[in-house]
């Protein structure tokens, strides 16, 4: 049995080792993506400490600044933080990158928000994006859903000055995400990563079987790394001892990662939780009667009025993310994050009639069905964000170790091959 499990462990590792190493390395880079992005470009996200009596400008003024910065842009959403030191984020669709749209851009679409619904600013999509397929909608994002976000323009709420722009497809994190989810290979790459992830689960299981010690003395040896030993022994311990400590975390990360590779896995989540996978369609706005100023045309709410209504409905939140209606029948979707939310994508949502401001539908995160809540947990668990910085640090360390295991395992295998050949040569010589 030991030889049987060793062969499974070896051959699956040889087949999937390179993919596993790339996925673990890119996963390590992506763990602190949000923090790194804000550290590299603080001017985008924060303004100088405002005066105590400073009052933010109307959103209409800020939107005018965005339109002046990008005349051809269509504003699809706005994200306003309650923190007075944060900038206001505007997500755009169909806008070339750079000031005044001086460079052509392909495929810009509204950002994916918490749990995969379009929720406005693209920055929110990293706090819990799930493709349309994963939430039961039609279609889905090609290539694993790693791109497809429009530009985000950041504006100082007190001066209306544009402080920066984020084009996700032009960042190093987009490349890392493309490698992580599909090896930059579209649907085929996504399938390869998925199959390799399934293999990785078996590798971890067989590795634990092979690690299991027969005696108490052997147990002590397999729980400690002998740092002062020779390089072969050190390589052995780095693979086996550290592999044991990382096994549970790697198993969880790999298991949750299957949700981004296979549609059947997502369907299974909803089937096991006995929950409907298909989300209801957004409610429709009802046009108000025409006014003398605009005969024959309904009058829509201003973004400022919609924000006032959102604040009335949810006064104590971290941010308000408004997705603007795409047509005259659409509704305004408002996603909010409470300070006591379990994790970053545990958002509440409300749909407002774009003409009257009346609530068409409202749902807290706790009111989502069990399948949606379980699926919503996969992102923070997979990235290590579930418990904040402590779990992120663990995730980073484990991903780095996961990158090393195919390397140390290959060295172990080569050392065993050399040892076996020497024995065979000795037997022939004898």
Tab-separated table of C-alpha atoms in Angstrom:
chain	number	residue	atom	x	y	z
A	1	UNK	CA	0.000	0.000	0.000
A	2	UNK	CA	2.848	2.364	0.752
A	3	UNK	CA	4.274	1.812	-2.740
A	4	UNK	CA	0.803	2.275	-4.249
A	5	UNK	CA	0.251	5.637	-2.548
A	6	UNK	CA	3.816	6.699	-3.321
A	7	UNK	CA	3.265	6.027	-7.029
A	8	UNK	CA	-0.008	7.974	-7.061
A	9	UNK	CA	1.678	10.851	-5.239
A	10	UNK	CA	4.645	10.801	-7.603
A	11	UNK	CA	2.924	10.542	-10.972
A	12	UNK	CA	0.177	13.037	-10.195
A	13	UNK	CA	2.864	15.440	-8.999
A	14	UNK	CA	4.917	14.981	-12.170
A	15	UNK	CA	1.853	15.690	-14.320
A	16	UNK	CA	0.532	18.715	-12.428
A	17	UNK	CA	3.596	20.006	-10.554
A	18	UNK	CA	4.380	22.927	-12.862
A	19	UNK	CA	0.783	24.168	-12.873
A	20	UNK	CA	0.540	23.818	-9.097
A	21	UNK	CA	3.753	25.784	-8.633
A	22	UNK	CA	2.490	28.626	-10.864
A	23	UNK	CA	-0.917	28.709	-9.179
A	24	UNK	CA	0.636	28.811	-5.698
A	25	UNK	CA	3.125	31.519	-6.672
A	26	UNK	CA	0.492	33.738	-8.266
A	27	UNK	CA	-1.817	33.076	-5.333
A	28	UNK	CA	0.872	34.346	-2.978
A	29	UNK	CA	1.175	37.548	-5.021
A	30	UNK	CA	-2.590	38.083	-5.000
A	31	UNK	CA	-3.084	37.616	-1.239
A	32	UNK	CA	-2.205	41.244	-0.474
A	33	UNK	CA	-3.268	42.696	-3.819
A	34	UNK	CA	-5.588	45.272	-2.274
A	35	UNK	CA	-3.040	46.410	0.291
A	36	UNK	CA	-0.215	46.569	-2.248
A	37	UNK	CA	-2.291	48.530	-4.733
A	38	UNK	CA	-3.194	51.109	-2.090
A	39	UNK	CA	0.393	51.297	-0.840
A	40	UNK	CA	1.791	51.852	-4.355
A	41	UNK	CA	-0.827	54.457	-5.288
A	42	UNK	CA	-2.068	56.089	-2.075
A	43	UNK	CA	-3.093	59.263	-3.945
A	44	UNK	CA	-5.775	57.287	-5.733
A	45	UNK	CA	-7.481	56.113	-2.598
A	46	UNK	CA	-6.830	58.780	0.048
A	47	UNK	CA	-6.908	62.574	0.269
A	48	UNK	CA	-5.068	64.874	2.643
A	49	UNK	CA	-6.745	65.107	6.030
A	50	UNK	CA	-9.770	67.353	5.408
A	51	UNK	CA	-10.582	70.260	7.721
A	52	UNK	CA	-13.127	69.413	10.430
A	53	UNK	CA	-15.711	71.676	8.789
A	54	UNK	CA	-14.986	70.499	5.229
A	55	UNK	CA	-18.058	69.407	3.293
A	56	UNK	CA	-17.899	67.070	0.284
A	57	UNK	CA	-18.986	68.587	-3.007
A	58	UNK	CA	-22.195	67.378	-4.676
A	59	UNK	CA	-21.784	64.211	-6.680
A	60	UNK	CA	-22.899	66.092	-9.783
A	61	UNK	CA	-19.754	68.250	-9.537
A	62	UNK	CA	-17.592	65.179	-9.222
A	63	UNK	CA	-19.290	63.531	-12.178
A	64	UNK	CA	-18.668	66.661	-14.260
A	65	UNK	CA	-14.976	66.369	-13.376
A	66	UNK	CA	-14.958	62.747	-14.550
A	67	UNK	CA	-16.676	63.679	-17.812
A	68	UNK	CA	-14.148	66.463	-18.379
A	69	UNK	CA	-11.346	63.979	-17.743
A	70	UNK	CA	-12.908	61.415	-20.097
A	71	UNK	CA	-15.436	63.069	-22.402
A	72	UNK	CA	-16.407	59.809	-24.133
A	73	UNK	CA	-16.847	57.829	-20.924
A	74	UNK	CA	-20.131	56.507	-19.624
A	75	UNK	CA	-20.359	56.472	-15.831
A	76	UNK	CA	-21.872	53.163	-14.745
A	77	UNK	CA	-21.391	53.359	-10.993
A	78	UNK	CA	-20.118	55.349	-8.067
A	79	UNK	CA	-18.658	54.217	-4.760
A	80	UNK	CA	-18.688	56.589	-1.798
A	81	UNK	CA	-16.944	55.754	1.472
A	82	UNK	CA	-18.082	57.095	4.809
A	83	UNK	CA	-14.423	57.577	5.721
A	84	UNK	CA	-13.823	61.305	5.025
A	85	UNK	CA	-10.238	60.584	3.949
A	86	UNK	CA	-11.271	58.318	1.043
A	87	UNK	CA	-11.700	59.410	-2.554
A	88	UNK	CA	-14.889	58.798	-4.507
A	89	UNK	CA	-14.597	56.052	-7.125
A	90	UNK	CA	-16.374	56.183	-10.483
A	91	UNK	CA	-16.541	53.110	-12.689
A	92	UNK	CA	-16.714	53.641	-16.430
A	93	UNK	CA	-17.752	51.595	-19.433
A	94	UNK	CA	-16.448	51.842	-22.974
A	95	UNK	CA	-13.812	54.414	-22.027
A	96	UNK	CA	-10.292	54.482	-23.463
A	97	UNK	CA	-7.582	54.610	-20.829
A	98	UNK	CA	-5.730	57.787	-19.917
A	99	UNK	CA	-6.863	61.410	-19.683
A	100	UNK	CA	-9.343	62.442	-22.386
A	101	UNK	CA	-9.364	58.855	-23.663
A	102	UNK	CA	-6.012	59.100	-25.466
A	103	UNK	CA	-5.515	55.349	-25.797
A	104	UNK	CA	-7.868	52.775	-27.235
A	105	UNK	CA	-9.201	50.151	-24.879
A	106	UNK	CA	-11.057	46.962	-25.694
A	107	UNK	CA	-13.635	45.059	-23.750
A	108	UNK	CA	-14.354	47.531	-20.957
A	109	UNK	CA	-17.432	46.484	-19.037
A	110	UNK	CA	-18.967	47.467	-15.725
A	111	UNK	CA	-17.260	45.891	-12.764
A	112	UNK	CA	-18.423	42.755	-11.065
A	113	UNK	CA	-19.499	43.509	-7.530
A	114	UNK	CA	-19.889	41.468	-4.398
A	115	UNK	CA	-21.095	37.948	-5.195
A	116	UNK	CA	-20.713	38.649	-8.865
A	117	UNK	CA	-23.467	41.183	-9.452
A	118	UNK	CA	-22.541	44.361	-11.231
A	119	UNK	CA	-22.082	46.782	-8.382
A	120	UNK	CA	-20.353	49.845	-9.695
A	121	UNK	CA	-16.678	50.578	-9.159
A	122	UNK	CA	-14.248	47.968	-10.325
A	123	UNK	CA	-12.392	48.124	-7.044
A	124	UNK	CA	-15.337	46.396	-5.467
A	125	UNK	CA	-15.013	43.448	-7.782
A	126	UNK	CA	-11.872	42.248	-6.024
A	127	UNK	CA	-13.888	42.070	-2.837
A	128	UNK	CA	-15.882	39.148	-4.067
A	129	UNK	CA	-16.341	38.748	-7.777
A	130	UNK	CA	-18.046	35.647	-9.075
A	131	UNK	CA	-18.817	35.212	-12.766
A	132	UNK	CA	-22.345	35.042	-14.133
A	133	UNK	CA	-22.130	31.297	-14.494
A	134	UNK	CA	-21.268	30.939	-10.825
A	135	UNK	CA	-24.371	32.758	-9.662
A	136	UNK	CA	-26.697	30.961	-12.013
A	137	UNK	CA	-26.911	33.591	-14.735
A	138	UNK	CA	-26.364	33.144	-18.420
A	139	UNK	CA	-23.007	33.164	-20.014
A	140	UNK	CA	-19.963	33.862	-17.910
A	141	UNK	CA	-16.626	35.495	-18.257
A	142	UNK	CA	-14.154	33.908	-20.592
A	143	UNK	CA	-10.771	32.992	-19.368
A	144	UNK	CA	-11.848	32.438	-15.806
A	145	UNK	CA	-13.380	35.844	-15.199
A	146	UNK	CA	-10.081	37.521	-14.449
A	147	UNK	CA	-10.685	40.610	-16.575
A	148	UNK	CA	-13.474	42.563	-18.151
A	149	UNK	CA	-13.514	45.530	-15.790
A	150	UNK	CA	-13.833	49.074	-17.029
A	151	UNK	CA	-11.551	51.867	-15.832
A	152	UNK	CA	-12.052	53.408	-12.396
A	153	UNK	CA	-11.476	57.132	-11.909
A	154	UNK	CA	-10.736	58.467	-8.433
A	155	UNK	CA	-11.889	61.962	-7.473
A	156	UNK	CA	-11.159	64.137	-4.447
A	157	UNK	CA	-14.598	64.726	-2.889
A	158	UNK	CA	-13.617	68.203	-1.595
A	159	UNK	CA	-11.923	69.692	-4.674
A	160	UNK	CA	-13.331	67.588	-7.550
A	161	UNK	CA	-9.738	66.979	-8.695
A	162	UNK	CA	-9.108	63.663	-10.446
A	163	UNK	CA	-6.453	61.908	-8.355
A	164	UNK	CA	-5.852	58.827	-10.449
A	165	UNK	CA	-7.165	56.085	-12.680
A	166	UNK	CA	-7.090	52.308	-12.402
A	167	UNK	CA	-7.176	50.089	-15.485
A	168	UNK	CA	-7.057	46.600	-14.057
A	169	UNK	CA	-6.035	44.886	-17.301
A	170	UNK	CA	-2.871	46.996	-17.351
A	171	UNK	CA	-1.708	45.997	-13.870
A	172	UNK	CA	0.618	43.203	-12.799
A	173	UNK	CA	-2.246	41.786	-10.763
A	174	UNK	CA	-4.277	41.143	-13.908
A	175	UNK	CA	-1.412	39.040	-15.277
A	176	UNK	CA	-1.141	37.181	-11.982
A	177	UNK	CA	-4.890	36.560	-11.923
A	178	UNK	CA	-4.891	35.345	-15.527
A	179	UNK	CA	-2.106	32.888	-14.692
A	180	UNK	CA	-3.743	31.860	-11.445
A	181	UNK	CA	-7.107	31.008	-12.957
A	182	UNK	CA	-6.255	29.823	-16.427
A	183	UNK	CA	-2.539	29.974	-17.198
A	184	UNK	CA	-3.422	32.705	-19.744
A	185	UNK	CA	-5.060	29.966	-21.798
A	186	UNK	CA	-8.730	30.921	-21.829
A	187	UNK	CA	-11.227	28.125	-21.257
A	188	UNK	CA	-8.648	25.418	-21.985
A	189	UNK	CA	-6.243	26.921	-19.463
A	190	UNK	CA	-9.052	27.182	-16.957
A	191	UNK	CA	-9.780	23.467	-17.462
A	192	UNK	CA	-6.095	22.580	-17.062
A	193	UNK	CA	-5.925	24.498	-13.790
A	194	UNK	CA	-9.115	22.812	-12.609
A	195	UNK	CA	-7.882	19.294	-13.398
A	196	UNK	CA	-4.505	20.058	-11.808
A	197	UNK	CA	-6.313	21.307	-8.704
A	198	UNK	CA	-8.241	18.035	-8.450
A	199	UNK	CA	-4.946	16.172	-8.786
A	200	UNK	CA	-3.499	18.393	-6.069
A	201	UNK	CA	-6.228	17.282	-3.666
A	202	UNK	CA	-5.188	13.654	-4.235
A	203	UNK	CA	-1.522	14.617	-3.904
A	204	UNK	CA	-2.208	16.182	-0.519
A	205	UNK	CA	-4.211	13.139	0.632
A	206	UNK	CA	-1.605	10.612	-0.444
A	207	UNK	CA	1.123	12.824	0.994
A	208	UNK	CA	-0.511	12.656	4.430
A	209	UNK	CA	-0.731	8.867	4.140
A	210	UNK	CA	2.978	8.674	3.277
A	211	UNK	CA	3.851	11.107	6.073
A	212	UNK	CA	2.038	9.093	8.746
A	213	UNK	CA	4.717	7.752	11.122
A	214	UNK	CA	4.845	4.159	12.324
A	215	UNK	CA	6.474	4.916	15.703
A	216	UNK	CA	6.602	7.750	18.222
A	217	UNK	CA	10.269	8.320	17.436
A	218	UNK	CA	9.450	8.698	13.756
A	219	UNK	CA	6.694	11.159	14.690
A	220	UNK	CA	9.184	13.479	16.370
A	221	UNK	CA	11.420	13.345	13.308
A	222	UNK	CA	8.564	14.260	11.008
A	223	UNK	CA	7.469	17.234	13.053
A	224	UNK	CA	10.820	19.052	13.083
A	225	UNK	CA	13.098	20.358	10.371
A	226	UNK	CA	16.783	19.545	10.947
A	227	UNK	CA	18.206	22.849	9.803
A	228	UNK	CA	21.833	21.902	10.484
A	229	UNK	CA	21.798	18.704	8.453
A	230	UNK	CA	23.076	18.118	4.912
A	231	UNK	CA	21.246	19.523	1.915
A	232	UNK	CA	19.585	16.216	1.028
A	233	UNK	CA	18.177	15.801	4.531
A	234	UNK	CA	17.158	19.443	4.631
A	235	UNK	CA	15.362	19.102	1.281
A	236	UNK	CA	13.631	15.991	2.638
A	237	UNK	CA	12.408	17.844	5.735
A	238	UNK	CA	11.333	20.923	3.797
A	239	UNK	CA	9.106	18.731	1.661
A	240	UNK	CA	7.756	16.315	4.247
A	241	UNK	CA	7.700	18.263	7.520
A	242	UNK	CA	6.554	21.590	6.127
A	243	UNK	CA	4.223	19.721	3.793
A	244	UNK	CA	2.434	18.269	6.806
A	245	UNK	CA	1.940	21.695	8.411
A	246	UNK	CA	0.694	23.233	5.177
A	247	UNK	CA	-1.471	20.303	4.059
A	248	UNK	CA	-4.766	21.327	5.671
A	249	UNK	CA	-4.551	24.919	4.446
A	250	UNK	CA	-3.535	23.858	0.931
A	251	UNK	CA	-6.424	21.410	0.826
A	252	UNK	CA	-8.895	24.152	1.775
A	253	UNK	CA	-7.436	26.604	-0.766
A	254	UNK	CA	-7.484	23.967	-3.529
A	255	UNK	CA	-10.999	22.778	-2.685
A	256	UNK	CA	-12.471	26.277	-2.705
A	257	UNK	CA	-10.540	27.073	-5.881
A	258	UNK	CA	-12.583	24.468	-7.770
A	259	UNK	CA	-15.512	26.904	-7.719
A	260	UNK	CA	-13.710	29.038	-10.322
A	261	UNK	CA	-12.900	26.087	-12.585
A	262	UNK	CA	-15.995	23.906	-12.788
A	263	UNK	CA	-19.655	24.812	-13.192
A	264	UNK	CA	-20.695	21.427	-11.771
A	265	UNK	CA	-18.904	22.300	-8.534
A	266	UNK	CA	-20.950	25.480	-8.134
A	267	UNK	CA	-24.151	23.618	-8.929
A	268	UNK	CA	-23.166	21.078	-6.299
A	269	UNK	CA	-22.919	23.796	-3.645
A	270	UNK	CA	-26.502	24.861	-4.287
A	271	UNK	CA	-27.693	21.258	-4.548
A	272	UNK	CA	-26.121	20.261	-1.220
A	273	UNK	CA	-27.553	23.345	0.502
A	274	UNK	CA	-30.935	22.790	-1.208
A	275	UNK	CA	-30.901	26.385	-2.469
A	276	UNK	CA	-31.957	27.872	-5.797
A	277	UNK	CA	-28.960	28.833	-7.900
A	278	UNK	CA	-30.725	31.284	-10.176
A	279	UNK	CA	-30.899	34.790	-8.752
A	280	UNK	CA	-34.045	36.816	-9.450
A	281	UNK	CA	-33.899	39.434	-12.169
A	282	UNK	CA	-33.415	43.037	-11.007
A	283	UNK	CA	-36.723	44.818	-10.470
A	284	UNK	CA	-38.016	47.311	-13.031
A	285	UNK	CA	-38.549	51.030	-12.412
A	286	UNK	CA	-41.925	52.608	-13.081
A	287	UNK	CA	-41.757	55.884	-14.978
A	288	UNK	CA	-43.314	58.928	-13.317
A	289	UNK	CA	-45.678	61.242	-15.183
A	290	UNK	CA	-44.068	63.835	-17.420
A	291	UNK	CA	-43.409	67.347	-16.147
A	292	UNK	CA	-44.004	70.667	-17.933
A	293	UNK	CA	-40.257	71.073	-18.308
A	294	UNK	CA	-39.960	67.747	-20.113
A	295	UNK	CA	-43.278	66.812	-21.691
A	296	UNK	CA	-43.589	63.178	-22.637
A	297	UNK	CA	-40.417	62.097	-20.818
A	298	UNK	CA	-40.112	60.670	-17.307
A	299	UNK	CA	-37.794	62.448	-14.888
A	300	UNK	CA	-35.134	60.279	-13.246
A	301	UNK	CA	-33.572	60.862	-9.852
A	302	UNK	CA	-30.200	62.531	-9.686
A	303	UNK	CA	-27.296	60.508	-8.344
A	304	UNK	CA	-27.216	62.852	-5.360
A	305	UNK	CA	-30.882	62.106	-4.583
A	306	UNK	CA	-30.232	58.383	-4.916
A	307	UNK	CA	-27.300	58.659	-2.507
A	308	UNK	CA	-29.435	60.580	0.002
A	309	UNK	CA	-32.033	57.818	-0.199
A	310	UNK	CA	-29.350	55.170	0.279
A	311	UNK	CA	-28.039	56.936	3.380
A	312	UNK	CA	-31.557	57.061	4.820
A	313	UNK	CA	-31.962	53.336	4.354
A	314	UNK	CA	-28.473	52.400	5.657
A	315	UNK	CA	-26.988	55.189	7.800
A	316	UNK	CA	-24.058	53.280	9.327
A	317	UNK	CA	-22.003	51.503	6.680
A	318	UNK	CA	-18.447	51.424	5.343
A	319	UNK	CA	-19.386	52.443	1.804
A	320	UNK	CA	-22.234	52.901	-0.669
A	321	UNK	CA	-21.747	51.403	-4.139
A	322	UNK	CA	-24.358	52.561	-6.614
A	323	UNK	CA	-24.824	50.818	-9.939
A	324	UNK	CA	-26.678	53.157	-12.270
A	325	UNK	CA	-29.483	51.841	-14.491
A	326	UNK	CA	-28.566	50.873	-18.032
A	327	UNK	CA	-31.874	51.961	-19.559
A	328	UNK	CA	-35.145	53.738	-18.802
A	329	UNK	CA	-36.631	50.604	-17.213
A	330	UNK	CA	-33.650	49.755	-15.015
A	331	UNK	CA	-33.379	50.260	-11.281
A	332	UNK	CA	-30.582	51.678	-9.146
A	333	UNK	CA	-28.738	48.975	-7.229
A	334	UNK	CA	-27.092	50.022	-3.975
A	335	UNK	CA	-24.618	47.682	-2.276
A	336	UNK	CA	-23.511	48.535	1.256
A	337	UNK	CA	-21.039	46.986	3.666
A	338	UNK	CA	-21.764	47.149	7.369
A	339	UNK	CA	-18.874	47.721	9.816
A	340	UNK	CA	-19.705	44.420	11.542
A	341	UNK	CA	-19.823	42.409	8.316
A	342	UNK	CA	-18.297	38.946	8.564
A	343	UNK	CA	-16.053	39.565	5.573
A	344	UNK	CA	-15.544	42.100	2.814
A	345	UNK	CA	-18.040	40.743	0.307
A	346	UNK	CA	-20.860	40.208	2.814
A	347	UNK	CA	-22.812	43.138	1.421
A	348	UNK	CA	-26.445	44.141	1.750
A	349	UNK	CA	-28.308	45.319	-1.316
A	350	UNK	CA	-31.322	47.419	-2.162
A	351	UNK	CA	-32.905	48.270	-5.506
A	352	UNK	CA	-34.415	51.728	-5.909
A	353	UNK	CA	-36.875	52.938	-8.507
A	354	UNK	CA	-34.816	55.342	-10.606
A	355	UNK	CA	-37.745	57.804	-10.829
A	356	UNK	CA	-39.363	57.771	-7.380
A	357	UNK	CA	-36.592	56.436	-5.146
A	358	UNK	CA	-38.970	53.852	-3.714
A	359	UNK	CA	-37.502	50.568	-2.517
A	360	UNK	CA	-38.262	47.867	-5.076
A	361	UNK	CA	-36.354	45.095	-3.346
A	362	UNK	CA	-34.131	44.929	-0.282
A	363	UNK	CA	-32.035	42.119	1.110
A	364	UNK	CA	-29.413	41.868	3.821
A	365	UNK	CA	-26.572	39.416	3.469
A	366	UNK	CA	-28.128	37.213	6.149
A	367	UNK	CA	-31.331	37.016	4.094
A	368	UNK	CA	-29.565	35.437	1.131
A	369	UNK	CA	-30.231	31.736	0.752
A	370	UNK	CA	-27.799	29.262	2.283
A	371	UNK	CA	-26.216	28.404	-1.053
A	372	UNK	CA	-25.426	32.044	-1.790
A	373	UNK	CA	-23.906	32.549	1.662
A	374	UNK	CA	-21.792	29.408	1.406
A	375	UNK	CA	-20.655	30.336	-2.111
A	376	UNK	CA	-19.970	33.873	-0.898
A	377	UNK	CA	-17.569	32.507	1.712
A	378	UNK	CA	-15.403	30.766	-0.878
A	379	UNK	CA	-13.662	33.966	-1.994
A	380	UNK	CA	-12.492	35.152	1.467
A	381	UNK	CA	-11.564	31.598	2.468
A	382	UNK	CA	-9.658	31.004	-0.762
A	383	UNK	CA	-7.731	34.270	-0.496
A	384	UNK	CA	-7.169	34.051	3.258
A	385	UNK	CA	-9.143	37.243	3.896
A	386	UNK	CA	-11.723	35.509	6.091
A	387	UNK	CA	-10.071	36.622	9.366
A	388	UNK	CA	-8.202	39.678	8.147
A	389	UNK	CA	-4.449	40.110	8.392
A	390	UNK	CA	-3.698	36.956	10.485
A	391	UNK	CA	-5.329	34.633	7.970
A	392	UNK	CA	-3.809	36.555	5.053
A	393	UNK	CA	-0.310	36.082	6.472
A	394	UNK	CA	-0.984	32.367	6.887
A	395	UNK	CA	-2.273	32.235	3.313
A	396	UNK	CA	0.853	33.968	2.020
A	397	UNK	CA	3.203	31.599	3.849
A	398	UNK	CA	1.256	28.518	2.774
A	399	UNK	CA	1.169	29.624	-0.874
A	400	UNK	CA	4.929	30.189	-0.857
A	401	UNK	CA	5.395	26.712	0.618
A	402	UNK	CA	3.039	25.291	-2.004
A	403	UNK	CA	5.285	26.779	-4.675
A	404	UNK	CA	8.338	25.034	-3.196
A	405	UNK	CA	6.823	21.563	-2.780
A	406	UNK	CA	6.937	20.590	-6.492
A	407	UNK	CA	10.602	21.652	-6.489
A	408	UNK	CA	11.629	19.814	-3.324
A	409	UNK	CA	9.534	16.804	-4.359
A	410	UNK	CA	11.272	16.606	-7.733
A	411	UNK	CA	14.656	16.745	-6.018
A	412	UNK	CA	13.565	13.921	-3.678
A	413	UNK	CA	12.499	11.820	-6.657
A	414	UNK	CA	15.774	12.432	-8.519
A	415	UNK	CA	17.805	11.565	-5.415
A	416	UNK	CA	15.881	8.289	-5.071
A	417	UNK	CA	16.483	7.484	-8.738
A	418	UNK	CA	20.218	8.047	-8.333
A	419	UNK	CA	20.279	5.930	-5.196
A	420	UNK	CA	18.397	3.128	-6.949
A	421	UNK	CA	20.769	3.215	-9.940
A	422	UNK	CA	23.797	2.987	-7.654
A	423	UNK	CA	22.312	-0.074	-5.980
A	424	UNK	CA	21.647	-1.694	-9.346
A	425	UNK	CA	25.219	-0.981	-10.454
A	426	UNK	CA	26.563	-2.479	-7.241
A	427	UNK	CA	24.488	-5.618	-7.762
A	428	UNK	CA	25.731	-5.944	-11.350
A	429	UNK	CA	29.334	-5.422	-10.230
A	430	UNK	CA	28.916	-8.084	-7.528
